[in-house]
Amino acid sequence: MPFSATVFKVLIASPSDVPDERLAIAKALHDWNSLHSEEHSQLLLPVMWETHSAPAMGDRPQAIINDQVVKSCDMLIGAFWTRIGSPTGVAESGTVEEIKWFLSQKKPVMLYYSKAPVDIDKVDMTQYEKLKGFKTSIRDKGIQAEYRSVDELSANLYRHLTIVMREMSVTPTITRDIVKAAK
């Protein structure tokens, strides 16, 4: 039976070393939808640059992704392991640029850091140090989570989505500035 729902676009953000996590995040969104979307009239749409952007020229790649994908999303879920990602010319990585934009817009940001074992000989220590620096730099911006396996990420994310979606509002917020402008 059809039902009406508000669709929330959820950006899945990460560097290249967590492909399984990206798929697990999308699956967690689908799992949440299967149990909650009809009851709450809310649907979580997984959004990734790989599936939601198109080739374009005329600006730096991350700026094009921001315009085509990032700015239309309502929430960001990010995952990290050992890499920060590639510099964009504006930020240390596309993921960092996306997170900073979401924070500046006061949109929900959920960040997860893998504590899975790693072969230290295969870790780019420069990338890892930049990641540690980034994590420290945003420590005062909210709560960040850790996970030890993709299964643990999935289970935690499902529970966290339920908490976050309780706070998601589709009604407009009327501030004093809006009232003044209307007068």
XYZ file of N, CA and C in Angstrom:
549
model
N 0.848 -1.172 0.000
C 0.000 0.000 0.000
C 0.900 1.244 0.000
N 0.671 2.196 -0.864
C 1.486 3.411 -0.891
C 1.322 4.223 0.400
N 2.358 4.974 0.722
C 2.282 5.890 1.857
C 3.129 7.111 1.542
N 2.780 8.221 2.162
C 3.535 9.462 1.984
C 4.622 9.529 3.035
N 5.765 10.075 2.624
C 6.884 10.197 3.566
C 7.747 11.383 3.184
N 8.420 11.925 4.170
C 9.437 12.937 3.935
C 10.748 12.209 3.705
N 11.422 12.541 2.629
C 12.678 11.882 2.277
C 13.839 12.734 2.778
N 14.695 12.127 3.569
C 15.915 12.773 4.053
C 17.088 12.179 3.283
N 17.839 13.031 2.602
C 19.000 12.578 1.846
C 20.191 12.501 2.793
N 20.810 11.327 2.868
C 21.909 11.064 3.801
C 23.199 10.858 3.017
N 24.128 11.798 3.146
C 25.410 11.698 2.466
C 26.310 10.712 3.200
N 26.838 9.743 2.466
C 27.797 8.792 3.015
C 29.177 9.304 2.613
N 29.954 9.727 3.603
C 31.239 10.380 3.358
C 32.372 9.561 3.965
N 33.459 9.397 3.185
C 34.607 8.659 3.701
C 35.754 8.755 2.712
N 36.975 8.521 3.199
C 38.086 8.317 2.271
C 37.998 6.911 1.673
N 38.972 6.559 0.844
C 38.891 5.336 0.042
C 39.183 4.030 0.786
N 39.618 4.092 2.037
C 40.020 2.853 2.714
C 38.900 2.158 3.475
N 37.656 2.605 3.313
C 36.539 1.981 4.035
C 35.368 1.622 3.095
N 35.627 0.904 2.005
C 34.535 0.586 1.071
C 33.458 -0.306 1.688
N 33.840 -1.232 2.551
C 32.838 -2.098 3.189
C 31.941 -1.298 4.121
N 32.514 -0.324 4.796
C 31.733 0.526 5.686
C 30.717 1.348 4.898
N 31.111 1.843 3.731
C 30.185 2.622 2.895
C 28.954 1.775 2.540
N 29.192 0.529 2.160
C 28.078 -0.358 1.842
C 27.248 -0.674 3.084
N 27.917 -0.854 4.220
C 27.204 -1.154 5.470
C 26.341 0.027 5.910
N 26.821 1.242 5.698
C 26.026 2.432 6.049
C 24.770 2.476 5.178
N 24.932 2.259 3.871
C 23.764 2.243 2.981
C 22.778 1.158 3.399
N 23.293 -0.011 3.747
C 22.414 -1.105 4.184
C 21.700 -0.741 5.495
N 22.402 -0.106 6.421
C 21.764 0.308 7.679
C 20.626 1.296 7.416
N 20.815 2.178 6.451
C 19.743 3.117 6.096
C 18.546 2.362 5.532
N 18.804 1.391 4.652
C 17.714 0.579 4.104
C 17.025 -0.232 5.205
N 17.806 -0.781 6.136
C 17.227 -1.538 7.248
C 16.341 -0.644 8.109
N 16.817 0.580 8.381
C 16.019 1.521 9.173
C 14.709 1.808 8.444
N 14.808 2.047 7.142
C 13.600 2.326 6.350
C 12.597 1.187 6.424
N 13.085 -0.050 6.325
C 12.165 -1.184 6.280
C 11.349 -1.321 7.557
N 11.887 -0.860 8.672
C 11.156 -0.983 9.938
C 10.482 0.308 10.408
N 10.947 1.470 9.940
C 10.446 2.724 10.509
C 9.789 3.684 9.522
N 10.073 3.570 8.234
C 9.646 4.619 7.311
C 8.137 4.791 7.234
N 7.410 3.714 7.162
C 5.953 3.844 7.054
C 5.348 4.382 8.347
N 5.796 3.871 9.478
C 5.262 4.305 10.773
C 5.541 5.782 11.046
N 6.739 6.259 10.677
C 7.141 7.635 10.981
C 7.013 8.582 9.791
N 6.620 8.055 8.649
C 6.518 8.849 7.415
C 7.834 9.552 7.099
N 8.933 8.842 7.328
C 10.268 9.353 7.043
C 11.036 8.267 6.291
N 11.779 8.688 5.277
C 12.574 7.766 4.486
C 13.993 8.300 4.386
N 14.976 7.440 4.622
C 16.386 7.826 4.554
C 16.969 7.329 3.228
N 17.395 8.272 2.390
C 17.931 7.947 1.077
C 19.452 8.010 1.104
N 20.141 6.882 0.926
C 21.604 6.908 0.889
C 22.087 7.662 -0.353
N 23.039 8.574 -0.143
C 23.581 9.378 -1.235
C 25.099 9.250 -1.206
N 25.687 8.919 -2.359
C 27.143 8.823 -2.489
C 27.557 9.561 -3.760
N 28.731 10.143 -3.740
C 29.176 10.873 -4.926
C 29.246 9.941 -6.135
N 29.575 8.671 -5.909
C 29.715 7.724 -7.011
C 28.403 7.497 -7.753
N 27.291 7.600 -7.046
C 25.994 7.298 -7.643
C 25.147 8.533 -7.915
N 25.493 9.657 -7.331
C 24.637 10.837 -7.431
C 25.295 12.032 -8.115
N 26.483 11.863 -8.669
C 27.112 12.964 -9.399
C 27.329 12.557 -10.847
N 27.543 13.564 -11.687
C 27.765 13.338 -13.113
C 29.012 14.099 -13.544
N 29.673 13.654 -14.602
C 30.842 14.387 -15.084
C 30.486 15.836 -15.410
N 31.371 16.736 -15.031
C 31.177 18.167 -15.301
C 32.545 18.845 -15.256
N 32.665 19.945 -15.935
C 33.910 20.703 -15.974
C 33.627 22.130 -15.523
N 34.701 22.876 -15.239
C 34.543 24.290 -14.935
C 34.857 24.665 -13.510
N 35.156 23.691 -12.656
C 35.499 23.986 -11.268
C 36.323 22.810 -10.746
N 36.849 22.956 -9.532
C 37.594 21.845 -8.954
C 36.618 20.699 -8.663
N 37.091 19.448 -8.709
C 36.179 18.301 -8.569
C 35.305 18.345 -7.307
N 35.888 18.674 -6.143
C 35.079 18.672 -4.927
C 34.005 19.749 -4.970
N 34.283 20.895 -5.577
C 33.266 21.946 -5.693
C 32.089 21.466 -6.532
N 32.379 20.709 -7.590
C 31.308 20.160 -8.429
C 30.493 19.139 -7.628
N 31.178 18.268 -6.890
C 30.473 17.298 -6.037
C 29.635 18.021 -4.997
N 30.180 19.082 -4.405
C 29.416 19.851 -3.418
C 28.125 20.380 -4.029
N 28.227 20.963 -5.232
C 27.047 21.537 -5.883
C 26.051 20.468 -6.322
N 26.556 19.366 -6.872
C 25.661 18.325 -7.389
C 25.060 17.445 -6.303
N 25.804 17.256 -5.202
C 25.417 16.224 -4.242
C 25.306 16.760 -2.811
N 26.401 17.279 -2.295
C 26.517 17.576 -0.864
C 25.463 18.565 -0.377
N 25.301 19.672 -1.074
C 24.446 20.755 -0.588
C 22.960 20.408 -0.551
N 22.570 19.344 -1.230
C 21.160 18.959 -1.202
C 20.859 17.918 -0.121
N 21.886 17.486 0.604
C 21.684 16.450 1.620
C 21.297 17.038 2.970
N 20.627 16.218 3.762
C 20.102 16.649 5.054
C 20.931 16.169 6.236
N 21.743 15.153 6.032
C 22.518 14.532 7.111
C 23.760 13.918 6.493
N 24.837 13.820 7.280
C 26.069 13.182 6.824
C 26.442 12.075 7.800
N 26.790 10.922 7.238
C 27.367 9.833 8.030
C 28.749 9.573 7.445
N 29.775 9.705 8.287
C 31.142 9.538 7.826
C 31.847 8.398 8.537
N 32.741 7.741 7.793
C 33.531 6.647 8.359
C 34.996 6.855 8.000
N 35.874 6.561 8.956
C 37.317 6.667 8.763
C 37.991 5.431 9.329
N 39.190 5.136 8.819
C 40.014 4.054 9.373
C 41.446 4.547 9.519
N 42.199 4.600 8.426
C 43.607 5.007 8.533
C 43.944 6.205 7.668
N 43.004 6.647 6.851
C 43.267 7.741 5.902
C 42.346 8.928 6.144
N 42.841 10.116 5.804
C 42.019 11.326 5.815
C 41.433 11.554 4.427
N 42.196 11.162 3.383
C 41.748 11.341 2.009
C 42.659 12.291 1.246
N 42.204 12.690 0.066
C 43.016 13.539 -0.816
C 42.642 15.004 -0.659
N 43.643 15.896 -0.687
C 43.372 17.333 -0.548
C 42.493 17.852 -1.692
N 41.692 18.873 -1.392
C 40.762 19.433 -2.378
C 41.163 20.823 -2.852
N 42.184 21.394 -2.226
C 42.521 22.782 -2.517
C 41.874 23.733 -1.525
N 40.891 23.227 -0.787
C 40.205 24.014 0.241
C 40.343 23.338 1.602
N 40.355 22.017 1.599
C 40.436 21.249 2.846
C 41.402 20.080 2.657
N 41.726 19.429 3.773
C 42.658 18.297 3.723
C 42.134 17.126 2.899
N 40.801 17.037 2.775
C 40.209 15.989 1.944
C 38.777 16.366 1.611
N 38.221 15.643 0.621
C 36.823 15.864 0.283
C 35.915 15.568 1.455
N 36.216 14.507 2.175
C 35.398 14.152 3.340
C 35.438 15.256 4.388
N 36.620 15.786 4.656
C 36.752 16.870 5.634
C 35.990 18.104 5.159
N 36.100 18.433 3.878
C 35.375 19.587 3.340
C 33.869 19.402 3.506
N 33.379 18.197 3.241
C 31.959 17.913 3.387
C 31.517 18.038 4.847
N 32.290 17.480 5.751
C 31.953 17.550 7.177
C 31.916 18.996 7.641
N 32.912 19.768 7.266
C 32.952 21.174 7.685
C 31.757 21.944 7.131
N 31.353 21.636 5.906
C 30.190 22.320 5.341
C 28.931 21.955 6.132
N 28.748 20.682 6.433
C 27.575 20.259 7.204
C 27.558 20.917 8.577
N 28.708 20.965 9.242
C 28.767 21.606 10.552
C 28.418 23.087 10.449
N 28.904 23.761 9.411
C 28.607 25.195 9.250
C 27.120 25.429 8.992
N 26.446 24.438 8.420
C 25.009 24.538 8.149
C 24.156 24.016 9.303
N 24.825 23.550 10.354
C 24.151 22.988 11.528
C 23.233 21.812 11.165
N 23.709 21.013 10.220
C 23.004 19.793 9.835
C 23.643 18.626 10.580
N 22.880 17.552 10.835
C 23.411 16.416 11.587
C 24.631 15.761 10.911
N 25.646 15.489 11.725
C 26.864 14.813 11.296
C 27.127 13.677 12.270
N 27.244 12.467 11.747
C 27.537 11.288 12.559
C 28.864 10.723 12.055
N 29.892 10.716 12.919
C 31.215 10.255 12.510
C 31.619 9.004 13.272
N 32.176 8.050 12.519
C 32.583 6.763 13.057
C 34.034 6.495 12.652
N 34.813 5.972 13.599
C 36.232 5.683 13.376
C 36.493 4.210 13.658
N 37.092 3.536 12.681
C 37.386 2.115 12.819
C 38.558 1.893 13.759
N 38.410 0.907 14.629
C 39.488 0.436 15.500
C 39.881 -0.989 15.099
N 39.542 -1.363 13.864
C 39.877 -2.698 13.361
C 41.394 -2.829 13.245
N 41.911 -4.031 13.437
C 43.360 -4.235 13.283
C 43.824 -3.847 11.881
N 45.067 -3.405 11.803
C 45.623 -2.975 10.530
C 47.074 -3.440 10.430
N 47.511 -3.748 9.223
C 48.916 -4.078 8.982
C 49.673 -2.752 8.933
N 50.434 -2.464 9.965
C 51.111 -1.177 10.102
C 52.033 -0.883 8.927
N 52.548 -1.942 8.268
C 53.421 -1.743 7.105
C 52.665 -1.196 5.895
N 51.347 -1.317 5.908
C 50.537 -0.838 4.786
C 49.879 0.510 5.065
N 50.143 1.096 6.228
C 49.527 2.365 6.598
C 50.407 3.516 6.145
N 49.800 4.474 5.459
C 50.472 5.721 5.111
C 50.438 6.585 6.375
N 51.578 6.689 7.049
C 51.617 7.370 8.349
C 51.284 8.854 8.242
N 51.586 9.489 7.121
C 51.211 10.896 6.928
C 49.696 11.027 6.930
N 49.018 10.130 6.201
C 47.553 10.128 6.177
C 46.985 9.873 7.577
N 47.566 8.921 8.265
C 47.073 8.569 9.597
C 47.255 9.728 10.579
N 48.382 10.397 10.527
C 48.622 11.544 11.417
C 47.650 12.683 11.111
N 47.375 12.918 9.826
C 46.390 13.949 9.461
C 45.005 13.581 9.977
N 44.667 12.296 9.899
C 43.379 11.844 10.417
C 43.289 12.078 11.919
N 44.345 11.710 12.640
C 44.350 11.935 14.093
C 44.210 13.430 14.401
N 44.888 14.273 13.648
C 44.784 15.717 13.850
C 43.380 16.227 13.597
N 42.746 15.733 12.548
C 41.372 16.137 12.250
C 40.435 15.713 13.367
N 40.574 14.474 13.797
C 39.702 13.957 14.863
C 39.834 14.820 16.117
N 41.047 15.187 16.453
C 41.279 16.045 17.612
C 40.687 17.437 17.392
N 40.823 17.956 16.165
C 40.362 19.325 15.881
C 38.859 19.488 15.997
N 38.100 18.395 15.835
C 36.642 18.521 15.942
C 36.094 17.874 17.216
N 36.981 17.515 18.110
C 36.558 16.863 19.357
C 35.517 17.693 20.108
N 35.669 19.012 20.084
C 34.755 19.877 20.831
C 33.462 20.185 20.065
N 33.282 19.588 18.899
C 32.094 19.847 18.081
C 30.980 18.830 18.309
N 31.252 17.792 19.105
C 30.215 16.802 19.354
C 30.792 15.460 19.746
N 29.945 14.442 19.649
C 30.318 13.077 20.030
C 30.704 12.306 18.770
N 31.835 11.635 18.819
C 32.292 10.785 17.734
C 32.292 9.344 18.260
N 32.073 8.388 17.364
C 31.968 6.988 17.786
C 33.071 6.149 17.146
N 33.354 5.017 17.786
C 34.332 4.062 17.268
C 33.655 2.714 17.093
N 34.229 1.893 16.209
C 33.727 0.544 15.986
C 34.910 -0.367 15.687
N 34.744 -1.649 15.963
C 35.823 -2.616 15.756
C 35.600 -3.529 14.553
N 34.372 -3.548 14.041
C 34.050 -4.368 12.876
C 32.903 -3.707 12.121
N 32.728 -4.110 10.885
C 31.635 -3.563 10.085
C 30.293 -3.953 10.701
N 30.201 -5.163 11.262
C 28.960 -5.577 11.931
C 28.649 -4.678 13.119
N 29.680 -4.323 13.890
C 29.467 -3.424 15.027
C 29.033 -2.043 14.546
N 29.639 -1.560 13.475
C 29.225 -0.273 12.898
C 27.751 -0.328 12.516
N 27.340 -1.369 11.830
C 25.948 -1.506 11.394
C 24.977 -1.494 12.565
N 25.292 -2.277 13.590
C 24.401 -2.353 14.754
C 24.313 -1.011 15.466
N 25.453 -0.371 15.673
C 25.453 0.932 16.353
C 24.752 1.995 15.519
N 25.019 1.997 14.229
C 24.420 3.002 13.358
C 22.901 2.877 13.329
N 22.394 1.664 13.257
C 20.945 1.463 13.258
C 20.323 2.102 14.514
N 20.929 1.842 15.656
C 20.430 2.407 16.924
C 20.578 3.928 16.922
N 21.719 4.434 16.459
C 21.960 5.874 16.439
C 21.001 6.588 15.483
N 20.682 5.959 14.358
C 19.729 6.572 13.429
C 18.370 6.772 14.084
N 17.961 5.799 14.872
C 16.674 5.917 15.564
C 16.680 7.119 16.503
N 17.776 7.328 17.202
C 17.903 8.477 18.110
C 17.895 9.780 17.322
N 18.697 9.859 16.274
C 18.810 11.096 15.488
C 17.498 11.431 14.780
N 16.823 10.432 14.258
C 15.585 10.699 13.519
C 14.464 11.211 14.419
N 14.537 10.958 15.702
C 13.555 11.539 16.625
C 13.644 13.066 16.627
N 14.841 13.576 16.338
C 15.083 15.018 16.381
C 14.903 15.698 15.029
N 14.822 14.921 13.959
C 14.698 15.515 12.626
C 13.310 16.112 12.467
N 13.284 17.351 12.053
C 12.026 18.070 11.919
C 11.815 18.474 10.470
N 10.589 18.434 10.035
C 10.264 18.892 8.697
C 9.439 20.169 8.749
N 9.143 20.626 9.940
C 8.384 21.861 10.058
C 9.346 23.040 10.054
N 8.935 24.149 9.462
C 9.836 25.305 9.422
C 10.032 25.900 10.815
N 11.229 26.392 11.044
C 11.530 27.080 12.284
C 11.397 28.567 12.025
N 10.558 29.223 12.790
C 10.343 30.652 12.599
C 11.130 31.399 13.661
N 12.111 32.161 13.197
C 12.954 32.949 14.102
C 12.465 34.379 14.142
N 12.998 35.152 15.080
C 12.652 36.570 15.175
C 13.005 37.318 13.898
N 14.119 36.950 13.279
C 14.532 37.605 12.034
C 13.503 37.389 10.928
N 12.937 36.198 10.861
C 11.924 35.918 9.845
C 10.668 36.743 10.101
N 10.272 36.831 11.367
C 9.101 37.630 11.733
C 9.327 39.100 11.386
N 10.510 39.613 11.717
C 10.836 41.011 11.406
C 10.801 41.244 9.900
N 11.356 40.326 9.136
C 11.380 40.482 7.675
C 9.970 40.447 7.097
N 9.082 39.668 7.690
C 7.708 39.579 7.205
C 6.925 40.854 7.490
N 7.293 41.550 8.555
C 6.599 42.794 8.900
C 7.014 43.876 7.930
